[in-house]
C-alpha cells in the first residue's frame, strides 16, 4: 500500500486561521479592542509557526509591550490559544478516507513539539483517519531531511515506493519529498511557489483538491 504523507499545520489543520482568532481574542482581552494591523504584525512575527520561538517571543514582546514575565510566557500562551481556536476544515477527513479507500496509507509527518501536535490531532478528530504520525522532535530529524519519511514508512509497515507528500511548505514538505523520491503536492494558500526551489509534481488550492490530483495522477497544468 503506497504512503500518502501529509503535513499537519496549514495542510490538514488550519493553523493560520486559529492563530488569527487567538490574536484577535488576546488583543480584546488585553486592550479591549483588536486592531487589524496589529494582528497582521503578530501574524508576520509568528511566521506560520515556523520561526524560532525565541525570535517570535522577542518580536511579540516588542509589538505588545510585554513585561519580562509576560515575554517568558507568551509562547505557551500562543500555543494554548491557537489550539483552543483550532476548528475542523470541511472535507479533510473525507479526503483522507478517500485516499485510504483508493489504496493509499495516510500518515502525518510534521515538524514541531509532540504534545502540541498530538493535541491538534485529538482536537480535530484526525486519529481515526490516518495510520499514524511522526513528529520531528520525537524522532530527532525534521523535514526536509528525507530520513523522516523513511521513519514514517517503517512505522506504517510500508515503503516510499509510489508514495506522495502533501504540504504547504515548499522548503520542508516539497524539498523533503523530492529528496525522498516522493511525488508531491504544494498547497498554494494564495502564494506563488518560491523561485529557485525544486518544483512539486502538482500545485493545489486545497487539501481536498490535492488528494484528488494524487488519485488522478494527471500531469500538472500551470
GROMACS .gro file of C-alpha atoms in nm:
model
  222
    1UNK     CA    1   0.000   0.000   0.000
    2UNK     CA    2   0.168   0.329  -0.106
    3UNK     CA    3   0.209   0.605   0.152
    4UNK     CA    4   0.030   0.938   0.140
    5UNK     CA    5   0.230   1.157   0.374
    6UNK     CA    6   0.053   1.474   0.486
    7UNK     CA    7   0.170   1.777   0.677
    8UNK     CA    8  -0.037   1.884   0.977
    9UNK     CA    9  -0.026   2.264   1.018
   10UNK     CA   10  -0.198   2.451   0.736
   11UNK     CA   11  -0.248   2.129   0.543
   12UNK     CA   12  -0.497   1.913   0.732
   13UNK     CA   13  -0.543   2.174   1.003
   14UNK     CA   14  -0.595   2.548   0.955
   15UNK     CA   15  -0.337   2.684   1.197
   16UNK     CA   16  -0.325   3.021   1.022
   17UNK     CA   17  -0.692   3.092   1.096
   18UNK     CA   18  -0.667   2.963   1.450
   19UNK     CA   19  -0.369   3.192   1.515
   20UNK     CA   20  -0.559   3.496   1.393
   21UNK     CA   21  -0.863   3.405   1.605
   22UNK     CA   22  -0.637   3.372   1.907
   23UNK     CA   23  -0.462   3.702   1.831
   24UNK     CA   24  -0.798   3.879   1.800
   25UNK     CA   25  -0.916   3.737   2.132
   26UNK     CA   26  -0.584   3.811   2.302
   27UNK     CA   27  -0.595   4.176   2.198
   28UNK     CA   28  -0.958   4.212   2.301
   29UNK     CA   29  -0.879   4.070   2.645
   30UNK     CA   30  -0.564   4.284   2.682
   31UNK     CA   31  -0.668   4.615   2.530
   32UNK     CA   32  -1.044   4.596   2.486
   33UNK     CA   33  -1.011   4.615   2.107
   34UNK     CA   34  -0.836   4.424   1.829
   35UNK     CA   35  -0.653   4.628   1.568
   36UNK     CA   36  -0.626   4.455   1.231
   37UNK     CA   37  -0.284   4.597   1.155
   38UNK     CA   38  -0.151   4.471   1.488
   39UNK     CA   39  -0.294   4.126   1.418
   40UNK     CA   40  -0.118   4.134   1.080
   41UNK     CA   41   0.209   4.225   1.253
   42UNK     CA   42   0.163   3.943   1.505
   43UNK     CA   43   0.097   3.704   1.219
   44UNK     CA   44   0.420   3.808   1.048
   45UNK     CA   45   0.610   3.766   1.376
   46UNK     CA   46   0.467   3.416   1.417
   47UNK     CA   47   0.585   3.316   1.070
   48UNK     CA   48   0.322   3.044   1.025
   49UNK     CA   49   0.463   2.875   1.333
   50UNK     CA   50   0.792   2.804   1.155
   51UNK     CA   51   1.016   3.073   1.309
   52UNK     CA   52   1.242   3.007   1.605
   53UNK     CA   53   1.032   3.059   1.914
   54UNK     CA   54   1.281   3.292   2.092
   55UNK     CA   55   1.265   3.523   1.790
   56UNK     CA   56   0.884   3.507   1.791
   57UNK     CA   57   0.875   3.586   2.163
   58UNK     CA   58   1.109   3.882   2.116
   59UNK     CA   59   0.905   4.029   1.832
   60UNK     CA   60   0.573   3.979   2.012
   61UNK     CA   61   0.718   4.133   2.327
   62UNK     CA   62   0.801   4.447   2.131
   63UNK     CA   63   0.471   4.459   1.942
   64UNK     CA   64   0.259   4.403   2.253
   65UNK     CA   65   0.476   4.588   2.506
   66UNK     CA   66   0.501   4.276   2.719
   67UNK     CA   67   0.651   4.272   3.065
   68UNK     CA   68   0.952   4.042   3.125
   69UNK     CA   69   0.722   3.786   3.290
   70UNK     CA   70   0.474   3.803   3.001
   71UNK     CA   71   0.754   3.760   2.749
   72UNK     CA   72   0.859   3.436   2.919
   73UNK     CA   73   0.503   3.305   2.896
   74UNK     CA   74   0.397   3.434   2.553
   75UNK     CA   75   0.488   3.123   2.352
   76UNK     CA   76   0.299   2.898   2.593
   77UNK     CA   77   0.003   3.138   2.573
   78UNK     CA   78   0.024   3.138   2.192
   79UNK     CA   79   0.035   2.759   2.171
   80UNK     CA   80  -0.257   2.713   2.407
   81UNK     CA   81  -0.458   2.983   2.234
   82UNK     CA   82  -0.409   2.854   1.880
   83UNK     CA   83  -0.500   2.506   1.998
   84UNK     CA   84  -0.818   2.634   2.166
   85UNK     CA   85  -0.915   2.819   1.847
   86UNK     CA   86  -0.848   2.527   1.611
   87UNK     CA   87  -1.153   2.423   1.407
   88UNK     CA   88  -1.208   2.128   1.170
   89UNK     CA   89  -1.187   2.210   0.800
   90UNK     CA   90  -1.477   2.065   0.597
   91UNK     CA   91  -1.372   1.788   0.361
   92UNK     CA   92  -1.040   1.699   0.525
   93UNK     CA   93  -1.141   1.371   0.689
   94UNK     CA   94  -1.344   1.272   0.384
   95UNK     CA   95  -1.040   1.329   0.161
   96UNK     CA   96  -0.819   1.121   0.391
   97UNK     CA   97  -1.077   0.842   0.383
   98UNK     CA   98  -1.100   0.864   0.004
   99UNK     CA   99  -0.722   0.825  -0.022
  100UNK     CA  100  -0.732   0.519   0.201
  101UNK     CA  101  -1.020   0.372   0.001
  102UNK     CA  102  -0.813   0.422  -0.316
  103UNK     CA  103  -0.526   0.221  -0.168
  104UNK     CA  104  -0.308   0.483   0.000
  105UNK     CA  105  -0.197   0.482   0.363
  106UNK     CA  106  -0.242   0.837   0.501
  107UNK     CA  107   0.028   0.927   0.754
  108UNK     CA  108   0.109   1.261   0.918
  109UNK     CA  109   0.470   1.383   0.900
  110UNK     CA  110   0.516   1.707   1.090
  111UNK     CA  111   0.784   1.923   1.246
  112UNK     CA  112   0.714   2.053   1.594
  113UNK     CA  113   0.651   1.955   1.956
  114UNK     CA  114   0.492   1.612   2.012
  115UNK     CA  115   0.247   1.728   2.281
  116UNK     CA  116   0.120   2.020   2.072
  117UNK     CA  117   0.085   1.819   1.751
  118UNK     CA  118  -0.082   1.527   1.926
  119UNK     CA  119  -0.328   1.766   2.089
  120UNK     CA  120  -0.418   1.910   1.746
  121UNK     CA  121  -0.483   1.564   1.603
  122UNK     CA  122  -0.703   1.480   1.901
  123UNK     CA  123  -0.894   1.809   1.889
  124UNK     CA  124  -0.967   1.771   1.517
  125UNK     CA  125  -1.061   1.402   1.541
  126UNK     CA  126  -0.798   1.301   1.284
  127UNK     CA  127  -0.660   0.989   1.452
  128UNK     CA  128  -0.919   0.755   1.301
  129UNK     CA  129  -0.843   0.883   0.951
  130UNK     CA  130  -0.465   0.835   0.942
  131UNK     CA  131  -0.238   0.538   1.004
  132UNK     CA  132  -0.017   0.735   1.243
  133UNK     CA  133   0.204   1.038   1.291
  134UNK     CA  134   0.576   1.113   1.312
  135UNK     CA  135   0.678   1.435   1.490
  136UNK     CA  136   1.028   1.569   1.434
  137UNK     CA  137   1.118   1.626   1.799
  138UNK     CA  138   1.028   1.266   1.878
  139UNK     CA  139   1.250   1.108   1.614
  140UNK     CA  140   1.533   1.362   1.616
  141UNK     CA  141   1.510   1.455   1.248
  142UNK     CA  142   1.291   1.711   1.073
  143UNK     CA  143   1.168   1.790   0.726
  144UNK     CA  144   1.321   1.841   0.471
  145UNK     CA  145   1.557   1.559   0.577
  146UNK     CA  146   1.427   1.258   0.380
  147UNK     CA  147   1.503   1.030   0.674
  148UNK     CA  148   1.185   1.143   0.850
  149UNK     CA  149   0.981   0.996   0.563
  150UNK     CA  150   1.171   0.668   0.587
  151UNK     CA  151   1.099   0.656   0.959
  152UNK     CA  152   0.729   0.720   0.895
  153UNK     CA  153   0.714   0.450   0.628
  154UNK     CA  154   0.876   0.198   0.861
  155UNK     CA  155   0.631   0.283   1.138
  156UNK     CA  156   0.345   0.225   0.894
  157UNK     CA  157   0.494  -0.101   0.773
  158UNK     CA  158   0.533   0.038   0.422
  159UNK     CA  159   0.792   0.188   0.191
  160UNK     CA  160   0.848   0.508  -0.004
  161UNK     CA  161   0.780   0.340  -0.339
  162UNK     CA  162   0.485   0.508  -0.510
  163UNK     CA  163   0.441   0.747  -0.218
  164UNK     CA  164   0.332   1.112  -0.212
  165UNK     CA  165   0.360   1.412   0.016
  166UNK     CA  166   0.105   1.691   0.052
  167UNK     CA  167   0.206   2.006   0.236
  168UNK     CA  168   0.214   2.385   0.238
  169UNK     CA  169   0.586   2.441   0.299
  170UNK     CA  170   0.799   2.447  -0.015
  171UNK     CA  171   1.120   2.415   0.185
  172UNK     CA  172   1.014   2.148   0.434
  173UNK     CA  173   0.744   1.950   0.257
  174UNK     CA  174   0.828   1.970  -0.112
  175UNK     CA  175   1.207   1.971  -0.093
  176UNK     CA  176   1.188   1.689   0.159
  177UNK     CA  177   0.952   1.489  -0.060
  178UNK     CA  178   1.171   1.532  -0.366
  179UNK     CA  179   1.480   1.426  -0.169
  180UNK     CA  180   1.291   1.115  -0.058
  181UNK     CA  181   1.182   1.031  -0.415
  182UNK     CA  182   0.815   1.104  -0.347
  183UNK     CA  183   0.552   1.268  -0.563
  184UNK     CA  184   0.447   1.599  -0.411
  185UNK     CA  185   0.161   1.848  -0.397
  186UNK     CA  186   0.215   2.201  -0.267
  187UNK     CA  187  -0.079   2.392  -0.123
  188UNK     CA  188  -0.067   2.747  -0.260
  189UNK     CA  189  -0.261   2.927   0.015
  190UNK     CA  190  -0.267   3.233  -0.211
  191UNK     CA  191   0.110   3.233  -0.263
  192UNK     CA  192   0.340   3.190  -0.562
  193UNK     CA  193   0.580   2.898  -0.546
  194UNK     CA  194   0.925   3.020  -0.433
  195UNK     CA  195   1.168   3.072  -0.718
  196UNK     CA  196   1.480   2.861  -0.723
  197UNK     CA  197   1.341   2.560  -0.538
  198UNK     CA  198   1.271   2.218  -0.690
  199UNK     CA  199   0.915   2.221  -0.818
  200UNK     CA  200   0.637   1.994  -0.690
  201UNK     CA  201   0.453   1.744  -0.904
  202UNK     CA  202   0.129   1.937  -0.854
  203UNK     CA  203   0.000   2.265  -0.717
  204UNK     CA  204  -0.337   2.282  -0.540
  205UNK     CA  205  -0.557   2.536  -0.366
  206UNK     CA  206  -0.691   2.298  -0.101
  207UNK     CA  207  -0.615   1.966   0.060
  208UNK     CA  208  -0.925   1.815  -0.097
  209UNK     CA  209  -0.806   1.924  -0.441
  210UNK     CA  210  -0.457   1.792  -0.365
  211UNK     CA  211  -0.586   1.446  -0.280
  212UNK     CA  212  -0.794   1.447  -0.596
  213UNK     CA  213  -0.485   1.526  -0.802
  214UNK     CA  214  -0.290   1.245  -0.641
  215UNK     CA  215  -0.568   0.998  -0.706
  216UNK     CA  216  -0.597   1.109  -1.070
  217UNK     CA  217  -0.219   1.109  -1.128
  218UNK     CA  218  -0.261   1.360  -1.412
  219UNK     CA  219   0.023   1.582  -1.539
  220UNK     CA  220   0.041   1.921  -1.374
  221UNK     CA  221  -0.106   2.208  -1.575
  222UNK     CA  222   0.004   2.565  -1.490
   0.00000   0.00000   0.00000
